[in-house]
CSV table of C-alpha atoms in Angstrom, one decimal:
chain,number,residue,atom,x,y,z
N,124,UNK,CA,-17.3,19.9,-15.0
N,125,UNK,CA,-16.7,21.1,-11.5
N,126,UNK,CA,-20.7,20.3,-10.6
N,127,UNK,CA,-19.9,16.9,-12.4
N,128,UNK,CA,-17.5,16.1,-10.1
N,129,UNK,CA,-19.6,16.8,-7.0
N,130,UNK,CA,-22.3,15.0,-8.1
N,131,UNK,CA,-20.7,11.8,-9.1
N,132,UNK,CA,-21.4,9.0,-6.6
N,133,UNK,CA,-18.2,7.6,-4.9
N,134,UNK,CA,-17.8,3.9,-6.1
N,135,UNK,CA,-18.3,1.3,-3.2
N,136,UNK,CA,-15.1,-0.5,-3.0
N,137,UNK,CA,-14.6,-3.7,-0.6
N,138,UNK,CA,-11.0,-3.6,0.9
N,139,UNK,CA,-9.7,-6.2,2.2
N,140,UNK,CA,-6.4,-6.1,4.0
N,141,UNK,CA,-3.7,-8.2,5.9
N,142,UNK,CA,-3.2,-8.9,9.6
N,143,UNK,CA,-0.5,-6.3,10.0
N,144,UNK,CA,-2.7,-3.4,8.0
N,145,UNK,CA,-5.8,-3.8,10.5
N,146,UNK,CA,-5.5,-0.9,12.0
N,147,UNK,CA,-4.9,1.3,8.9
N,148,UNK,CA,-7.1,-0.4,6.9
N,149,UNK,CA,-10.1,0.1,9.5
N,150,UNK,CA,-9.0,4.0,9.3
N,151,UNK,CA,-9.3,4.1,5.7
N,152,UNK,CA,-13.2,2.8,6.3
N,153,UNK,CA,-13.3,5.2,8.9
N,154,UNK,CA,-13.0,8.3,6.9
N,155,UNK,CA,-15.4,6.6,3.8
N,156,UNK,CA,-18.9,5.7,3.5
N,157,UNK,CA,-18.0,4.1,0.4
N,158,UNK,CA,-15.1,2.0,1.9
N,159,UNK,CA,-16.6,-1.3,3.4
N,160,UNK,CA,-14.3,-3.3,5.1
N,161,UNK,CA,-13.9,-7.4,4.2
N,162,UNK,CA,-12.3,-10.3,6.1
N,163,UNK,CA,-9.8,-13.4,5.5
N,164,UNK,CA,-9.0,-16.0,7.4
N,165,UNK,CA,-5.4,-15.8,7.8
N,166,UNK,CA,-4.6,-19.7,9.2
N,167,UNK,CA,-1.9,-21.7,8.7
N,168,UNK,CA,-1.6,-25.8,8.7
N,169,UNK,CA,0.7,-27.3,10.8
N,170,UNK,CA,3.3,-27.3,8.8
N,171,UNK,CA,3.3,-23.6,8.7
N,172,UNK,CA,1.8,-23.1,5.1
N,173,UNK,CA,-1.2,-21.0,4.9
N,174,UNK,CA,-4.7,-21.9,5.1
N,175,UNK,CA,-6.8,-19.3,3.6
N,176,UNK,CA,-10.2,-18.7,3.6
N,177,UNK,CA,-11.9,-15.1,1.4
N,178,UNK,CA,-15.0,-14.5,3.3
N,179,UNK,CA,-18.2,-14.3,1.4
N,180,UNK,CA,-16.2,-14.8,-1.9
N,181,UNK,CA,-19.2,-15.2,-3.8
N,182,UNK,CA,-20.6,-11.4,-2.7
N,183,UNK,CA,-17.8,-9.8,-4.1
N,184,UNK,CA,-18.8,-11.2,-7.7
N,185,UNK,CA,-19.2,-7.6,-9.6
N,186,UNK,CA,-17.9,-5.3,-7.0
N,187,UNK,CA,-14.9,-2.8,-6.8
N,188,UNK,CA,-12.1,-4.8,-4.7
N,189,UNK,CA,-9.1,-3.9,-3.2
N,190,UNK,CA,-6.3,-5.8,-0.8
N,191,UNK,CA,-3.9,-4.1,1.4
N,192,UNK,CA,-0.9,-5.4,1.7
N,193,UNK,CA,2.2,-5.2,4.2
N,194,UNK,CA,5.2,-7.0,2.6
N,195,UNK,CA,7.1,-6.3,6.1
N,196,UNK,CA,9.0,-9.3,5.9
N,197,UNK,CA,9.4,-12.2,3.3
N,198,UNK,CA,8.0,-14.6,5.5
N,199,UNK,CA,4.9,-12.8,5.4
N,200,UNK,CA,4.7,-12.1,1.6
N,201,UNK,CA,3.7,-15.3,0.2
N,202,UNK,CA,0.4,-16.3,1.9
N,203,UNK,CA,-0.8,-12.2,1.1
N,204,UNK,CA,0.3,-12.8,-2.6
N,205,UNK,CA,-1.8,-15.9,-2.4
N,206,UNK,CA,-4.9,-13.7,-1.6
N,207,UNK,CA,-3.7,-11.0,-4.2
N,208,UNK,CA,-3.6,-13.7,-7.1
N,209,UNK,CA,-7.0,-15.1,-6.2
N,210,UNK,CA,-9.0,-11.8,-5.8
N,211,UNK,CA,-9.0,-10.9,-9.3
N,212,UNK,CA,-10.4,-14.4,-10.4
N,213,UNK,CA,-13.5,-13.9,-8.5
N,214,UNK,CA,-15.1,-12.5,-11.3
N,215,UNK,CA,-14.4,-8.9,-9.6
N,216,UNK,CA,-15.2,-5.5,-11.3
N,217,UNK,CA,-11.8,-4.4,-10.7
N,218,UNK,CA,-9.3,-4.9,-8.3
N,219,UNK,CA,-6.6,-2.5,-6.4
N,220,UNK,CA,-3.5,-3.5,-4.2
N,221,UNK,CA,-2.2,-0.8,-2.4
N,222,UNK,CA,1.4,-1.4,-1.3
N,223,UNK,CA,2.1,1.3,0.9
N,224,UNK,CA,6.0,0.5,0.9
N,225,UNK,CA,7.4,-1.6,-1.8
N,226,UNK,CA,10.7,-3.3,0.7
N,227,UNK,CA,12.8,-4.3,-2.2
N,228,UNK,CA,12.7,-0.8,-4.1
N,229,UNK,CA,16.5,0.5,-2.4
N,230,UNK,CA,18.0,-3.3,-4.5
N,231,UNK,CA,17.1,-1.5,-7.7
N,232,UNK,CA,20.6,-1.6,-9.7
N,233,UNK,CA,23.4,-4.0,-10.3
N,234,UNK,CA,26.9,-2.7,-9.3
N,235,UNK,CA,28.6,-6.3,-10.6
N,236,UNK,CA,27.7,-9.3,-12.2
N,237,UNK,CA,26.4,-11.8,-9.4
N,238,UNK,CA,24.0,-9.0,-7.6
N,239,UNK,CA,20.4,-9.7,-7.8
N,240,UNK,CA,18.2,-6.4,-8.3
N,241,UNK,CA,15.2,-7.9,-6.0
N,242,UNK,CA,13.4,-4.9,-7.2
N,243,UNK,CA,12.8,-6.3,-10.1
N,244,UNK,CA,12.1,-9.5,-9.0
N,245,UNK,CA,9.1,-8.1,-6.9
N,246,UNK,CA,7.5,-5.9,-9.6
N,247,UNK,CA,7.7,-9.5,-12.1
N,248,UNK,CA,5.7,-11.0,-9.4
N,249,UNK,CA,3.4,-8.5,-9.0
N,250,UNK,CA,3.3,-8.0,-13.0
N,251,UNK,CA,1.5,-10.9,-13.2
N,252,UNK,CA,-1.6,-10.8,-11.0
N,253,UNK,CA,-4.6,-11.9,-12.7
N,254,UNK,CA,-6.5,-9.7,-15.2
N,255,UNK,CA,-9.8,-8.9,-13.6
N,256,UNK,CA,-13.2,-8.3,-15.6
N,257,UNK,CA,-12.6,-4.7,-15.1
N,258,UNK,CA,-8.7,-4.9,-16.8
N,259,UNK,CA,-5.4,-4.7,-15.2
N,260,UNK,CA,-4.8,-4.5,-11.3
N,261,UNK,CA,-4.4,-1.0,-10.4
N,262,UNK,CA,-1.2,-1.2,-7.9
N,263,UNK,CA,-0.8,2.1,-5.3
N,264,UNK,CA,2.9,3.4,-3.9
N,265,UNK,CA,4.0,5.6,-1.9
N,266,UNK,CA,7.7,7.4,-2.3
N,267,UNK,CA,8.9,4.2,-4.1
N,268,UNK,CA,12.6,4.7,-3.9
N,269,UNK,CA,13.7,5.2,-7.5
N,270,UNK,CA,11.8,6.5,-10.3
N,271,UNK,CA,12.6,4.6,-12.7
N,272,UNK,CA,11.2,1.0,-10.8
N,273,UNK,CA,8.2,2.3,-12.2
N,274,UNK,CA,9.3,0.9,-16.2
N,275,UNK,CA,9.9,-2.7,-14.2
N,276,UNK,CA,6.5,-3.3,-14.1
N,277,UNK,CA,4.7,-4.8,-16.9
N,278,UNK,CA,0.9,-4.4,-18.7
N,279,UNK,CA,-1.0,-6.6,-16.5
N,280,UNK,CA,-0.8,-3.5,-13.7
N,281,UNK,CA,-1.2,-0.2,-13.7
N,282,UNK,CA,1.1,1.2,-11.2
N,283,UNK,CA,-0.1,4.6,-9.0
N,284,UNK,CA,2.7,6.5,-7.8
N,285,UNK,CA,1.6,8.5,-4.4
N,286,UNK,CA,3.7,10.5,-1.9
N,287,UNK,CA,3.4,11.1,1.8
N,288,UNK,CA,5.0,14.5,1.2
N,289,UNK,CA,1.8,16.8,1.0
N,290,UNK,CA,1.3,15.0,4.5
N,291,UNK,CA,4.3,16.7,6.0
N,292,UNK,CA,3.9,20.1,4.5
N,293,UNK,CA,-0.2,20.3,6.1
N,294,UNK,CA,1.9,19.2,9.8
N,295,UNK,CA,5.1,21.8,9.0
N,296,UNK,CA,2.5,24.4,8.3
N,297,UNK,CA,1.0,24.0,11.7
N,298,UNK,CA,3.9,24.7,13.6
N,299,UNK,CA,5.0,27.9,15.5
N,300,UNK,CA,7.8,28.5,14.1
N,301,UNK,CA,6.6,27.8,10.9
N,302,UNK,CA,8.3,30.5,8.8
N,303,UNK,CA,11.8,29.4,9.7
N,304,UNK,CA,11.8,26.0,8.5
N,305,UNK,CA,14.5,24.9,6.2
N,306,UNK,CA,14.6,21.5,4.5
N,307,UNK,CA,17.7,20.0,4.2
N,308,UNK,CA,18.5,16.7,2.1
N,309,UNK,CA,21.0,14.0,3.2
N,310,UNK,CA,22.1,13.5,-0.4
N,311,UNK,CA,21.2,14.2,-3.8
N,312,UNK,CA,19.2,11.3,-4.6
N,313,UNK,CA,16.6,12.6,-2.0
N,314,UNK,CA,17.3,16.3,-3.1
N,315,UNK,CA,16.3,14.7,-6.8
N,316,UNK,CA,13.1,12.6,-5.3
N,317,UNK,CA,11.4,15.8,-3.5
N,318,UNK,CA,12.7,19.3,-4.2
N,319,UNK,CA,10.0,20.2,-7.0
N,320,UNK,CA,7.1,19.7,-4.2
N,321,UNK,CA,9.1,21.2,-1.6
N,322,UNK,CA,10.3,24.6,-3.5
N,323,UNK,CA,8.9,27.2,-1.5
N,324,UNK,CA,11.0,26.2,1.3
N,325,UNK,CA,15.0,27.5,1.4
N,326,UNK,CA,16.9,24.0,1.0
N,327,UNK,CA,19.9,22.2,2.4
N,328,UNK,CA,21.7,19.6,0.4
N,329,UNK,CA,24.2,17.5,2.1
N,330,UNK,CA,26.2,14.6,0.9
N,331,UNK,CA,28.5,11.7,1.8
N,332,UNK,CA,31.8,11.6,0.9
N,333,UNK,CA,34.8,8.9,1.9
N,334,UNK,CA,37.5,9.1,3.7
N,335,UNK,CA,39.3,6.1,4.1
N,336,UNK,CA,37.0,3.4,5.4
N,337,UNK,CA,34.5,5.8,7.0
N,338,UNK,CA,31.8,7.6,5.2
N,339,UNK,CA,31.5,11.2,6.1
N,340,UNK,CA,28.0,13.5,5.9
N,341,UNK,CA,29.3,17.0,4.7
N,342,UNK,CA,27.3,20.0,4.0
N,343,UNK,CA,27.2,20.6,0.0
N,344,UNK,CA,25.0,23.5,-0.5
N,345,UNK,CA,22.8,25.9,1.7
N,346,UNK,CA,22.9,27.3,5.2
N,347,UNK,CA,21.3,26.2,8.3
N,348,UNK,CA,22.2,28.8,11.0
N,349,UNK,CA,19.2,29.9,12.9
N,350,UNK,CA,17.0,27.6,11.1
N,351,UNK,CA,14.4,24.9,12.0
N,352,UNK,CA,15.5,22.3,9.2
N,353,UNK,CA,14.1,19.4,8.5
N,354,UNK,CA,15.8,16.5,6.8
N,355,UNK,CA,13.4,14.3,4.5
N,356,UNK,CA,14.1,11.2,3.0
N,357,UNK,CA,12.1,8.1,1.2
N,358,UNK,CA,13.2,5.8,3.9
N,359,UNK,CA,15.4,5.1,7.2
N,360,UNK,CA,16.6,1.7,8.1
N,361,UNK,CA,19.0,2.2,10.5
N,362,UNK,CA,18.9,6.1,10.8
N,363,UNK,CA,23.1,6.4,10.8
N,364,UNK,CA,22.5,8.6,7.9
N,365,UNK,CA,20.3,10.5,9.8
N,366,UNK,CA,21.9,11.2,12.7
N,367,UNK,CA,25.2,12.1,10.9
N,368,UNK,CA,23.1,14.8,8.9
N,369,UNK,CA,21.8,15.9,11.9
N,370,UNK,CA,25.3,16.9,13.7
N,371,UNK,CA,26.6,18.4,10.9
N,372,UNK,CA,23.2,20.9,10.8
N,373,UNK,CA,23.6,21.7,14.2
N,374,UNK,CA,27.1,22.4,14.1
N,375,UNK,CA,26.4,25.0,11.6
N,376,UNK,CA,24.2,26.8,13.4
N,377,UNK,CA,20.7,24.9,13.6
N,378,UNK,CA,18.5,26.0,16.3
N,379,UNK,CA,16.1,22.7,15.9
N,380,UNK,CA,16.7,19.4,13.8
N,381,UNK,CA,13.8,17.5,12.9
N,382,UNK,CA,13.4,14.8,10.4
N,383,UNK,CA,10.9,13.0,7.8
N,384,UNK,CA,10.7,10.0,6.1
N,385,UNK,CA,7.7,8.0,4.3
N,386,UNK,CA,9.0,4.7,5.5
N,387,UNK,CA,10.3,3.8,8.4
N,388,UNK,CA,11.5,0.7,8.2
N,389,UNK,CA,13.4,0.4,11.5
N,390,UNK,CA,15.4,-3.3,11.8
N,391,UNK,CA,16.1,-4.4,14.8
N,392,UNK,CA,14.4,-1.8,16.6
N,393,UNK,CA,17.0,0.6,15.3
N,394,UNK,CA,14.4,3.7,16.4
N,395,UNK,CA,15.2,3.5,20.0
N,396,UNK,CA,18.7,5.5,18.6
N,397,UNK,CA,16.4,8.7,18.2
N,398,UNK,CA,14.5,8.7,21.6
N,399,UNK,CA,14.4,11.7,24.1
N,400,UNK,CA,16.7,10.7,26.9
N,401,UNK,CA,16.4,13.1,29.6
N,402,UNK,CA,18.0,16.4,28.3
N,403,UNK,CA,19.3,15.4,25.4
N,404,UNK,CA,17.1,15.7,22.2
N,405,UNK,CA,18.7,15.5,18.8
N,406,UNK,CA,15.8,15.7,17.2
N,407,UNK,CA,12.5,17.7,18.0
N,408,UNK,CA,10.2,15.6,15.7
N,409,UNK,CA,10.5,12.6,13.8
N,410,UNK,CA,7.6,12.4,11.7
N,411,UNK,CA,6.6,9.1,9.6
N,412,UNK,CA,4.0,7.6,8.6
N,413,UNK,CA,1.8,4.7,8.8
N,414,UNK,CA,3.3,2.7,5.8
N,415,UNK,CA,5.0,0.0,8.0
N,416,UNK,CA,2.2,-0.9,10.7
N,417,UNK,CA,5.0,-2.6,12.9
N,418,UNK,CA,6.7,0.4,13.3
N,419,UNK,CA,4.2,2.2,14.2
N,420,UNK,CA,3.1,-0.1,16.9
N,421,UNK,CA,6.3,0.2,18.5
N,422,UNK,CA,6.6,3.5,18.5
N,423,UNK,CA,3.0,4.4,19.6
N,424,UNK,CA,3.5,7.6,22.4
N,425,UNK,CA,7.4,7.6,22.1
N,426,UNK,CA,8.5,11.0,21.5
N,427,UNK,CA,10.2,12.3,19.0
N,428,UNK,CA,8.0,10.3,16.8
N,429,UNK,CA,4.8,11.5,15.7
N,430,UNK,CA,2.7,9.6,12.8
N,431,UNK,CA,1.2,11.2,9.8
N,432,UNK,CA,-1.4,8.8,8.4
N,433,UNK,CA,-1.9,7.9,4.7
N,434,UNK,CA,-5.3,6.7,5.0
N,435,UNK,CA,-6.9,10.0,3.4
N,436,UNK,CA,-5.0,9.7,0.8
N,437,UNK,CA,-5.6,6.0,0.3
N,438,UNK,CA,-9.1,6.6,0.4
N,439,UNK,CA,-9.0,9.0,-2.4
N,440,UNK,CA,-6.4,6.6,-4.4
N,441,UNK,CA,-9.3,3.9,-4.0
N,442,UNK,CA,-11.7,6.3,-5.9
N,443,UNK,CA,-9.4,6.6,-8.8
């Protein structure tokens, strides 16, 4: 089975990919022969509507597609939903979207009648993507934030559930001090998302408890002192969590705080909080990864950050 494996040939897949995913998506190619890289012409008329063009749309007739997307914001989500729901109608082998971060997976629950779980809007949407010759649209995710978004999706996709984590454990193994790292959880949804691939490492749970108007990170279980811990987390948006997790660990005794998260989502250029001013560094590393391309851009060279890229692990998802 094992000499089976080897000697399979890689299927070509053509990948096509939005403006904002250039850079990762010529990455992917990079680091595959059988990747080929495709273009669109992303134009809009002047009413601000797109105007899209597929580039030799009639080549791709009986080929392996795929599309990656960057829903970074909603004004850019309907022209690359008009490209996913035409894709599959070109008479396609099969086709794959990869969704590196799905950005309405933290409005996933109802907590009273009036809220709107976007969540489920999104995967109803994507539920319905055309049927290619090849059957349903295979859809890749990384560190989705709830487990259970998976059951919103319907038949018409097959959803791929992928994590960044084995990403950070290859960089934590690399460090010098990488016998006395801790990992440490800001609450017990994150504990519950990533303890069982991150078991051989002592953990930290915290939590967040209320008092009064304020909520207050407290540490719930484990011990820090003369640790390197690492928090890790699906996502950061503004990074308050963060950096209240990260006071109480080095109150108790942390010699170095460092963090991960799959997504950073960043608003308003909230990562500037976590920069190295002068003496003062909070965090040694902030590791993320390349699943929101703006991000990255402005971050490039700013230390504490460092970027761990998915595009291996893409590349393999795209073989599947």
């Amino acid at each position: 089975m094992a000499l089976e494996q080897l000697l399979k040939k890689n299927k070509e897949v053509l990948l096509f990919y939005c403006v904002e995913s250039e850079l990762l998506a010529r990455k992917i190619a990079h680091l595959s022969d059988s990747i080929k890289l495709q273009s669109i012409n992303w134009r809009s008329f002047d009413d601000g509507f797109p105007n899209l063009f597929i580039n030799n749309a009639q080549d791709i007739r009986g080929q392996h597609v795929a599309f990656l997307a960057s829903f970074s914001s909603p004004s850019v989500i309907f022209e690359q939903l008009s490209v996913i729901f035409a894709l599959p109608r070109l008479f396609v082998a099969s086709f794959t979207l990869v969704l590196p971060f799905f950005p309405t997976g933290s409005f996933e629950r109802m907590e009273e009648e009036g809220d709107v779980a976007t969540a489920f809007t999104m995967a109803r949407i994507l539920s319905n993507i055309p049927i290619s010759r090849g059957g349903p649209t295979s859809l890749v995710i990384y560190d989705i934030h709830a487990l259970q978004e998976r059951f919103y999706f319907g038949d018409h996709v097959l959803p791929c559930f992928e994590t960044g984590i084995p990403l950070l454990k290859q960089r934590l193994h690399q460090l010098p001090d990488a016998e006395n790292i801790s990992i440490a959880f800001p609450d017990d949804g994150a504990w519950k998302r990533f303890y069982k691939q991150l078991q051989h490492f002592p953990m930290i749970v915290c939590n967040k408890v209320r008092e009064g108007d304020k909520r207050i990170v407290r540490l719930k279980e484990g011990n820090p002192a003369a640790r390197h811990i690492v928090i890790v987390d699906d996502l950061v948006q503004s990074g308050g969590t963060l950096i209240e997790c990260q006071k109480v660990l080095a109150a108790h005794g942390a010699t170095k705080v460092s963090a991960y998260v799959t997504h950073a989502v960043f608003p308003e250029q909230s990562w500037q909080r976590f920069l190295h001013n002068g003496e003062e560094k909070a965090f040694s590393y902030f590791w993320i990864t390349d699943s929101c391309p703006l991000t990255v851009k402005a971050i490039e060279n700013k230390a504490p950050f460092e970027v761990l890229s998915l595009a291996g692990s893409i590349a393999e998802a795209l073989q599947i």
